[in-house]
């Protein structure tokens, strides 16, 4: 079957699987009492969310796996994208499992998470240098040109992957926020990759994989939109970070992330600014970081923050699509 038909099929299948898995997985999570803990210093409106099941990212991961395994469209890029999604998701799953199932407050220690992320980021960088669409070259948005990083490719991509994964993780904090933003980001990458499949056949597989993730996010919104019946947890946010990273690296479009994934970028930047400024002055730039909490503390309703961030992502996605 042609890639165009597979894109539509994978979106529909992953969407439906994510919807139907909700009533199966959520009761199990409730029985395991894997409820979300709420930060005391956070917005007071979040206190009502205490105890909402987390680790719902399992639904997204299973939807992507099943939709791709049943697609009949098996390319190296599809398998690679799936591998890195599951790999980073596994780190999040272990962290969630230790925190909410085994009741170990800290979960994985920071250095353990970084080591795990670093291992898979190195593998992804090495993979990209050899098997991506254009090797060590990166597409430069708006200029219809490439830049060959050569020996600098691996350290640069390593930094980018770690940044993306953790930025996507930071974007998870409001009902439907990360799910909706990633849905739009992956849909944009799928459209871009599909438009380039005649230039390089690698892009067909990338497009199908991105479509599968996008469809899974769309289905997960049924359970995660306000008021959320389940949170994705680190299981989902790190898996999505791995998926976004894999698509960006395999397509040589990591320079598009600050554009299409602008929300990820500004969320992470707000945390960096907050931490550095506080260490220097003992004062805060934002009422609370990441940025979505700042707007909540300014009086915006959670649904308004999410809607605005979605709209901004749509606009940025169109800009990103135009740029290539």
mmCIF file of C-alpha atoms in Angstrom:
data_model
loop_
_atom_site.group_PDB
_atom_site.id
_atom_site.type_symbol
_atom_site.label_atom_id
_atom_site.label_comp_id
_atom_site.label_asym_id
_atom_site.label_seq_id
_atom_site.Cartn_x
_atom_site.Cartn_y
_atom_site.Cartn_z
ATOM 1 C CA UNK A 1 0.000 0.000 0.000
ATOM 2 C CA UNK A 2 1.257 3.514 -0.786
ATOM 3 C CA UNK A 3 2.491 5.783 2.001
ATOM 4 C CA UNK A 4 -0.451 8.180 1.594
ATOM 5 C CA UNK A 5 -2.963 5.429 2.278
ATOM 6 C CA UNK A 6 -0.892 4.116 5.167
ATOM 7 C CA UNK A 7 -0.723 7.539 6.779
ATOM 8 C CA UNK A 8 -4.513 7.779 6.928
ATOM 9 C CA UNK A 9 -4.875 4.173 8.050
ATOM 10 C CA UNK A 10 -2.275 4.460 10.810
ATOM 11 C CA UNK A 11 -3.834 7.674 12.129
ATOM 12 C CA UNK A 12 -7.288 6.088 12.291
ATOM 13 C CA UNK A 13 -6.065 2.832 13.862
ATOM 14 C CA UNK A 14 -3.872 4.492 16.500
ATOM 15 C CA UNK A 15 -6.678 6.962 17.264
ATOM 16 C CA UNK A 16 -9.249 4.206 17.782
ATOM 17 C CA UNK A 17 -6.902 2.005 19.791
ATOM 18 C CA UNK A 18 -6.048 4.884 22.140
ATOM 19 C CA UNK A 19 -9.768 5.570 22.649
ATOM 20 C CA UNK A 20 -10.662 1.944 23.324
ATOM 21 C CA UNK A 21 -7.656 1.272 25.559
ATOM 22 C CA UNK A 22 -8.735 4.013 27.968
ATOM 23 C CA UNK A 23 -11.617 2.094 29.597
ATOM 24 C CA UNK A 24 -9.295 -0.922 29.884
ATOM 25 C CA UNK A 25 -6.115 0.703 31.217
ATOM 26 C CA UNK A 26 -7.553 3.468 33.439
ATOM 27 C CA UNK A 27 -9.448 1.083 35.808
ATOM 28 C CA UNK A 28 -6.267 -0.994 36.165
ATOM 29 C CA UNK A 29 -4.286 2.121 37.094
ATOM 30 C CA UNK A 30 -6.977 3.021 39.622
ATOM 31 C CA UNK A 31 -6.795 -0.427 41.198
ATOM 32 C CA UNK A 32 -3.023 -0.052 41.473
ATOM 33 C CA UNK A 33 -3.658 3.330 43.140
ATOM 34 C CA UNK A 34 -1.154 5.083 40.927
ATOM 35 C CA UNK A 35 -2.522 8.536 41.696
ATOM 36 C CA UNK A 36 -0.814 11.805 40.825
ATOM 37 C CA UNK A 37 0.727 13.888 43.610
ATOM 38 C CA UNK A 38 0.177 17.647 43.382
ATOM 39 C CA UNK A 39 2.850 20.227 44.224
ATOM 40 C CA UNK A 40 1.788 22.272 47.240
ATOM 41 C CA UNK A 41 3.270 25.459 45.767
ATOM 42 C CA UNK A 42 1.315 25.006 42.534
ATOM 43 C CA UNK A 43 -1.999 26.569 41.480
ATOM 44 C CA UNK A 44 -4.741 25.821 44.029
ATOM 45 C CA UNK A 45 -7.053 24.663 41.231
ATOM 46 C CA UNK A 46 -4.793 21.635 40.789
ATOM 47 C CA UNK A 47 -5.492 20.250 44.253
ATOM 48 C CA UNK A 48 -8.699 18.656 42.967
ATOM 49 C CA UNK A 49 -6.550 16.561 40.600
ATOM 50 C CA UNK A 50 -4.802 14.713 43.414
ATOM 51 C CA UNK A 51 -5.244 10.986 42.994
ATOM 52 C CA UNK A 52 -5.997 11.104 39.252
ATOM 53 C CA UNK A 53 -4.362 8.011 37.717
ATOM 54 C CA UNK A 54 -1.011 8.619 36.044
ATOM 55 C CA UNK A 55 1.196 6.446 33.777
ATOM 56 C CA UNK A 56 -1.461 6.836 31.084
ATOM 57 C CA UNK A 57 1.351 7.153 28.561
ATOM 58 C CA UNK A 58 1.074 3.379 28.336
ATOM 59 C CA UNK A 59 -2.057 3.979 26.257
ATOM 60 C CA UNK A 60 -0.152 6.156 23.773
ATOM 61 C CA UNK A 61 2.757 3.723 23.485
ATOM 62 C CA UNK A 62 0.497 0.694 22.963
ATOM 63 C CA UNK A 63 -1.587 2.559 20.373
ATOM 64 C CA UNK A 64 1.532 3.478 18.398
ATOM 65 C CA UNK A 65 2.967 -0.056 18.629
ATOM 66 C CA UNK A 66 -0.244 -1.803 17.573
ATOM 67 C CA UNK A 67 -1.045 0.618 14.746
ATOM 68 C CA UNK A 68 2.444 0.308 13.252
ATOM 69 C CA UNK A 69 2.699 -3.454 13.719
ATOM 70 C CA UNK A 70 -0.623 -3.954 11.943
ATOM 71 C CA UNK A 71 0.075 -1.398 9.206
ATOM 72 C CA UNK A 72 1.991 -3.726 6.927
ATOM 73 C CA UNK A 73 4.278 -0.788 6.187
ATOM 74 C CA UNK A 74 7.577 -1.935 7.620
ATOM 75 C CA UNK A 75 10.572 0.264 6.935
ATOM 76 C CA UNK A 76 13.751 0.881 8.876
ATOM 77 C CA UNK A 77 12.536 4.347 9.792
ATOM 78 C CA UNK A 78 9.278 3.013 11.249
ATOM 79 C CA UNK A 79 11.150 0.511 13.422
ATOM 80 C CA UNK A 80 13.741 3.091 14.485
ATOM 81 C CA UNK A 81 11.072 5.615 15.464
ATOM 82 C CA UNK A 82 9.236 2.953 17.425
ATOM 83 C CA UNK A 83 12.431 1.835 19.154
ATOM 84 C CA UNK A 84 13.329 5.296 20.429
ATOM 85 C CA UNK A 85 9.745 5.999 21.507
ATOM 86 C CA UNK A 86 9.648 2.834 23.605
ATOM 87 C CA UNK A 87 13.230 3.297 24.841
ATOM 88 C CA UNK A 88 12.680 6.763 26.276
ATOM 89 C CA UNK A 89 9.213 5.737 27.440
ATOM 90 C CA UNK A 90 10.794 2.903 29.413
ATOM 91 C CA UNK A 91 12.872 5.406 31.390
ATOM 92 C CA UNK A 92 9.702 7.306 32.227
ATOM 93 C CA UNK A 93 7.873 4.094 33.088
ATOM 94 C CA UNK A 94 10.590 3.061 35.557
ATOM 95 C CA UNK A 95 10.476 6.514 37.159
ATOM 96 C CA UNK A 96 6.671 6.458 37.432
ATOM 97 C CA UNK A 97 6.651 2.867 38.681
ATOM 98 C CA UNK A 98 9.100 3.608 41.483
ATOM 99 C CA UNK A 99 7.235 6.770 42.516
ATOM 100 C CA UNK A 100 3.596 5.767 42.349
ATOM 101 C CA UNK A 101 3.552 1.965 42.513
ATOM 102 C CA UNK A 102 6.430 1.192 44.865
ATOM 103 C CA UNK A 103 5.875 4.535 46.673
ATOM 104 C CA UNK A 104 9.510 5.610 46.469
ATOM 105 C CA UNK A 105 9.109 9.374 46.521
ATOM 106 C CA UNK A 106 12.155 10.229 44.430
ATOM 107 C CA UNK A 107 11.597 7.637 41.707
ATOM 108 C CA UNK A 108 14.698 7.361 39.575
ATOM 109 C CA UNK A 109 17.419 9.693 40.754
ATOM 110 C CA UNK A 110 18.284 12.582 38.456
ATOM 111 C CA UNK A 111 21.617 11.081 37.440
ATOM 112 C CA UNK A 112 19.949 7.750 36.648
ATOM 113 C CA UNK A 113 17.440 9.422 34.321
ATOM 114 C CA UNK A 114 20.178 11.438 32.640
ATOM 115 C CA UNK A 115 22.353 8.352 32.130
ATOM 116 C CA UNK A 116 19.426 6.473 30.597
ATOM 117 C CA UNK A 117 18.546 9.380 28.331
ATOM 118 C CA UNK A 118 22.195 9.855 27.409
ATOM 119 C CA UNK A 119 22.589 6.224 26.333
ATOM 120 C CA UNK A 120 19.610 6.346 23.963
ATOM 121 C CA UNK A 121 20.517 9.853 22.769
ATOM 122 C CA UNK A 122 23.979 8.613 21.766
ATOM 123 C CA UNK A 123 22.420 5.676 19.912
ATOM 124 C CA UNK A 124 20.028 8.049 18.112
ATOM 125 C CA UNK A 125 22.864 10.438 17.197
ATOM 126 C CA UNK A 126 24.968 7.582 15.827
ATOM 127 C CA UNK A 127 21.969 6.232 13.943
ATOM 128 C CA UNK A 128 21.238 9.646 12.459
ATOM 129 C CA UNK A 129 24.825 10.158 11.321
ATOM 130 C CA UNK A 130 24.631 6.979 9.246
ATOM 131 C CA UNK A 131 21.014 6.283 8.373
ATOM 132 C CA UNK A 132 19.170 9.619 8.371
ATOM 133 C CA UNK A 133 17.990 11.090 5.101
ATOM 134 C CA UNK A 134 21.140 13.176 4.588
ATOM 135 C CA UNK A 135 23.661 11.832 7.077
ATOM 136 C CA UNK A 136 25.436 14.554 9.017
ATOM 137 C CA UNK A 137 23.732 17.355 7.094
ATOM 138 C CA UNK A 138 20.956 19.452 8.624
ATOM 139 C CA UNK A 139 18.206 21.188 6.684
ATOM 140 C CA UNK A 140 18.269 24.964 7.202
ATOM 141 C CA UNK A 141 14.692 26.328 7.392
ATOM 142 C CA UNK A 142 13.701 29.100 4.926
ATOM 143 C CA UNK A 143 16.944 28.858 2.919
ATOM 144 C CA UNK A 144 16.415 25.607 0.985
ATOM 145 C CA UNK A 145 19.941 24.655 1.987
ATOM 146 C CA UNK A 146 21.903 22.235 4.154
ATOM 147 C CA UNK A 147 24.765 22.546 6.585
ATOM 148 C CA UNK A 148 27.138 19.606 7.043
ATOM 149 C CA UNK A 149 28.246 19.405 10.677
ATOM 150 C CA UNK A 150 30.739 16.624 10.046
ATOM 151 C CA UNK A 151 32.429 15.559 13.293
ATOM 152 C CA UNK A 152 30.328 18.073 15.225
ATOM 153 C CA UNK A 153 27.121 16.283 14.234
ATOM 154 C CA UNK A 154 27.058 13.709 17.052
ATOM 155 C CA UNK A 155 27.725 16.100 19.983
ATOM 156 C CA UNK A 156 25.277 18.631 18.541
ATOM 157 C CA UNK A 157 22.515 16.066 18.015
ATOM 158 C CA UNK A 158 23.224 14.600 21.444
ATOM 159 C CA UNK A 159 22.578 18.011 23.005
ATOM 160 C CA UNK A 160 19.457 18.537 20.873
ATOM 161 C CA UNK A 161 17.935 15.153 21.719
ATOM 162 C CA UNK A 162 18.437 15.590 25.466
ATOM 163 C CA UNK A 163 16.980 19.095 25.187
ATOM 164 C CA UNK A 164 13.926 17.924 23.218
ATOM 165 C CA UNK A 165 13.142 14.987 25.497
ATOM 166 C CA UNK A 166 13.288 17.094 28.650
ATOM 167 C CA UNK A 167 11.482 20.050 27.059
ATOM 168 C CA UNK A 168 8.593 17.791 26.041
ATOM 169 C CA UNK A 169 8.570 16.428 29.585
ATOM 170 C CA UNK A 170 8.347 19.969 31.018
ATOM 171 C CA UNK A 171 5.394 20.740 28.737
ATOM 172 C CA UNK A 172 3.347 18.093 30.535
ATOM 173 C CA UNK A 173 1.543 19.875 33.368
ATOM 174 C CA UNK A 174 -1.986 20.776 32.296
ATOM 175 C CA UNK A 175 -4.854 18.613 31.077
ATOM 176 C CA UNK A 176 -4.317 17.958 27.384
ATOM 177 C CA UNK A 177 -1.454 20.434 26.976
ATOM 178 C CA UNK A 178 1.413 18.123 26.038
ATOM 179 C CA UNK A 179 -0.905 15.728 24.245
ATOM 180 C CA UNK A 180 -2.360 18.438 22.011
ATOM 181 C CA UNK A 181 0.942 20.202 21.326
ATOM 182 C CA UNK A 182 2.652 16.933 20.351
ATOM 183 C CA UNK A 183 -0.337 15.931 18.207
ATOM 184 C CA UNK A 184 0.137 19.129 16.182
ATOM 185 C CA UNK A 185 3.938 18.888 16.068
ATOM 186 C CA UNK A 186 3.914 15.285 14.826
ATOM 187 C CA UNK A 187 1.149 15.994 12.313
ATOM 188 C CA UNK A 188 3.268 18.825 10.902
ATOM 189 C CA UNK A 189 6.335 16.612 10.623
ATOM 190 C CA UNK A 190 4.242 13.906 8.968
ATOM 191 C CA UNK A 191 2.982 16.376 6.354
ATOM 192 C CA UNK A 192 6.478 17.723 5.694
ATOM 193 C CA UNK A 193 8.024 14.257 5.431
ATOM 194 C CA UNK A 194 5.236 13.054 3.146
ATOM 195 C CA UNK A 195 5.831 15.999 0.804
ATOM 196 C CA UNK A 196 9.511 15.014 0.559
ATOM 197 C CA UNK A 197 9.115 11.272 -0.028
ATOM 198 C CA UNK A 198 9.731 11.620 -3.766
ATOM 199 C CA UNK A 199 13.044 13.349 -3.039
ATOM 200 C CA UNK A 200 14.191 10.640 -0.636
ATOM 201 C CA UNK A 201 12.166 7.451 0.059
ATOM 202 C CA UNK A 202 13.259 7.500 3.712
ATOM 203 C CA UNK A 203 10.708 10.245 4.324
ATOM 204 C CA UNK A 204 7.774 7.934 3.577
ATOM 205 C CA UNK A 205 8.513 5.791 6.641
ATOM 206 C CA UNK A 206 9.130 8.852 8.790
ATOM 207 C CA UNK A 207 5.775 10.264 7.714
ATOM 208 C CA UNK A 208 3.925 7.052 8.580
ATOM 209 C CA UNK A 209 5.583 6.813 11.994
ATOM 210 C CA UNK A 210 4.837 10.454 12.847
ATOM 211 C CA UNK A 211 1.240 9.927 11.763
ATOM 212 C CA UNK A 212 0.927 6.979 14.147
ATOM 213 C CA UNK A 213 2.093 9.075 17.091
ATOM 214 C CA UNK A 214 -0.198 11.931 16.082
ATOM 215 C CA UNK A 215 -3.212 9.612 15.914
ATOM 216 C CA UNK A 216 -2.392 8.102 19.307
ATOM 217 C CA UNK A 217 -2.228 11.586 20.845
ATOM 218 C CA UNK A 218 -5.574 12.477 19.283
ATOM 219 C CA UNK A 219 -7.176 9.385 20.793
ATOM 220 C CA UNK A 220 -5.519 9.961 24.161
ATOM 221 C CA UNK A 221 -7.071 13.430 24.308
ATOM 222 C CA UNK A 222 -10.414 11.679 24.856
ATOM 223 C CA UNK A 223 -9.089 10.656 28.283
ATOM 224 C CA UNK A 224 -6.616 13.466 28.953
ATOM 225 C CA UNK A 225 -8.539 16.621 27.989
ATOM 226 C CA UNK A 226 -9.913 18.740 30.825
ATOM 227 C CA UNK A 227 -11.042 17.313 33.168
ATOM 228 C CA UNK A 228 -8.456 14.590 32.689
ATOM 229 C CA UNK A 229 -9.402 11.037 33.595
ATOM 230 C CA UNK A 230 -5.741 10.048 33.392
ATOM 231 C CA UNK A 231 -2.348 11.744 33.134
ATOM 232 C CA UNK A 232 0.373 10.507 30.787
ATOM 233 C CA UNK A 233 3.100 10.712 33.454
ATOM 234 C CA UNK A 234 6.785 10.507 32.593
ATOM 235 C CA UNK A 235 5.913 7.267 30.800
ATOM 236 C CA UNK A 236 4.109 9.269 28.146
ATOM 237 C CA UNK A 237 6.033 12.539 28.147
ATOM 238 C CA UNK A 238 9.442 10.895 27.751
ATOM 239 C CA UNK A 239 8.069 8.515 25.105
ATOM 240 C CA UNK A 240 6.710 11.482 23.144
ATOM 241 C CA UNK A 241 10.022 13.277 23.596
ATOM 242 C CA UNK A 242 11.762 10.242 22.131
ATOM 243 C CA UNK A 243 9.327 10.152 19.210
ATOM 244 C CA UNK A 244 9.766 13.850 18.400
ATOM 245 C CA UNK A 245 13.558 13.493 18.669
ATOM 246 C CA UNK A 246 13.616 10.445 16.410
ATOM 247 C CA UNK A 247 11.573 12.151 13.692
ATOM 248 C CA UNK A 248 13.672 15.320 13.863
ATOM 249 C CA UNK A 249 16.956 13.400 13.649
ATOM 250 C CA UNK A 250 15.932 10.869 10.980
ATOM 251 C CA UNK A 251 14.567 13.643 8.756
ATOM 252 C CA UNK A 252 17.592 15.951 9.371
ATOM 253 C CA UNK A 253 15.140 18.628 10.558
ATOM 254 C CA UNK A 254 16.353 19.243 14.111
ATOM 255 C CA UNK A 255 16.637 22.961 13.290
ATOM 256 C CA UNK A 256 12.861 22.968 12.775
ATOM 257 C CA UNK A 257 12.201 22.054 16.410
ATOM 258 C CA UNK A 258 12.534 25.625 17.769
ATOM 259 C CA UNK A 259 9.920 26.628 15.179
ATOM 260 C CA UNK A 260 7.330 23.848 15.070
ATOM 261 C CA UNK A 261 8.107 22.839 18.657
ATOM 262 C CA UNK A 262 8.312 26.440 19.814
ATOM 263 C CA UNK A 263 6.133 25.718 22.846
ATOM 264 C CA UNK A 264 8.585 23.042 23.997
ATOM 265 C CA UNK A 265 11.413 25.519 23.507
ATOM 266 C CA UNK A 266 9.821 28.360 25.476
ATOM 267 C CA UNK A 267 8.652 26.060 28.279
ATOM 268 C CA UNK A 268 12.205 24.775 28.794
ATOM 269 C CA UNK A 269 13.668 28.275 28.423
ATOM 270 C CA UNK A 270 11.323 29.614 31.114
ATOM 271 C CA UNK A 271 12.648 27.025 33.574
ATOM 272 C CA UNK A 272 16.287 27.805 32.730
ATOM 273 C CA UNK A 273 15.695 31.551 33.119
ATOM 274 C CA UNK A 274 13.813 31.066 36.386
ATOM 275 C CA UNK A 275 16.520 28.881 37.929
ATOM 276 C CA UNK A 276 19.490 30.997 36.826
ATOM 277 C CA UNK A 277 17.857 34.300 37.786
ATOM 278 C CA UNK A 278 16.792 32.987 41.190
ATOM 279 C CA UNK A 279 20.265 31.665 41.956
ATOM 280 C CA UNK A 280 21.730 35.058 41.123
ATOM 281 C CA UNK A 281 19.162 37.407 42.684
ATOM 282 C CA UNK A 282 16.908 35.231 44.897
ATOM 283 C CA UNK A 283 14.012 36.684 42.887
ATOM 284 C CA UNK A 284 11.766 35.111 40.262
ATOM 285 C CA UNK A 285 11.118 36.252 36.704
ATOM 286 C CA UNK A 286 7.938 34.173 36.456
ATOM 287 C CA UNK A 287 5.366 33.554 39.152
ATOM 288 C CA UNK A 288 5.969 29.873 38.544
ATOM 289 C CA UNK A 289 7.798 27.812 35.945
ATOM 290 C CA UNK A 290 7.318 26.182 33.464
ATOM 291 C CA UNK A 291 5.573 29.000 31.621
ATOM 292 C CA UNK A 292 2.095 27.422 31.554
ATOM 293 C CA UNK A 293 1.954 27.641 35.351
ATOM 294 C CA UNK A 294 2.939 31.324 35.215
ATOM 295 C CA UNK A 295 -0.188 32.128 33.214
ATOM 296 C CA UNK A 296 -2.303 30.092 35.605
ATOM 297 C CA UNK A 297 -0.894 32.065 38.518
ATOM 298 C CA UNK A 298 -1.769 35.238 36.592
ATOM 299 C CA UNK A 299 -5.423 34.186 36.682
ATOM 300 C CA UNK A 300 -5.854 32.388 33.365
ATOM 301 C CA UNK A 301 -8.087 29.333 33.459
ATOM 302 C CA UNK A 302 -6.314 26.075 32.687
ATOM 303 C CA UNK A 303 -8.438 25.539 29.576
ATOM 304 C CA UNK A 304 -7.488 29.000 28.277
ATOM 305 C CA UNK A 305 -3.761 28.343 28.711
ATOM 306 C CA UNK A 306 -4.057 25.027 26.878
ATOM 307 C CA UNK A 307 -6.131 26.509 24.055
ATOM 308 C CA UNK A 308 -3.709 29.415 23.550
ATOM 309 C CA UNK A 309 -0.690 27.098 23.520
ATOM 310 C CA UNK A 310 -2.431 24.828 20.988
ATOM 311 C CA UNK A 311 -3.252 27.795 18.747
ATOM 312 C CA UNK A 312 0.316 29.063 18.947
ATOM 313 C CA UNK A 313 1.561 25.586 18.014
ATOM 314 C CA UNK A 314 -0.757 25.462 14.989
ATOM 315 C CA UNK A 315 0.583 28.833 13.804
ATOM 316 C CA UNK A 316 4.169 27.718 14.356
ATOM 317 C CA UNK A 317 3.449 24.461 12.517
ATOM 318 C CA UNK A 318 2.272 26.358 9.433
ATOM 319 C CA UNK A 319 5.392 28.520 9.602
ATOM 320 C CA UNK A 320 7.531 25.387 9.873
ATOM 321 C CA UNK A 321 5.794 23.733 6.931
ATOM 322 C CA UNK A 322 6.306 26.876 4.847
ATOM 323 C CA UNK A 323 9.982 27.079 5.858
ATOM 324 C CA UNK A 324 10.912 23.883 4.031
#
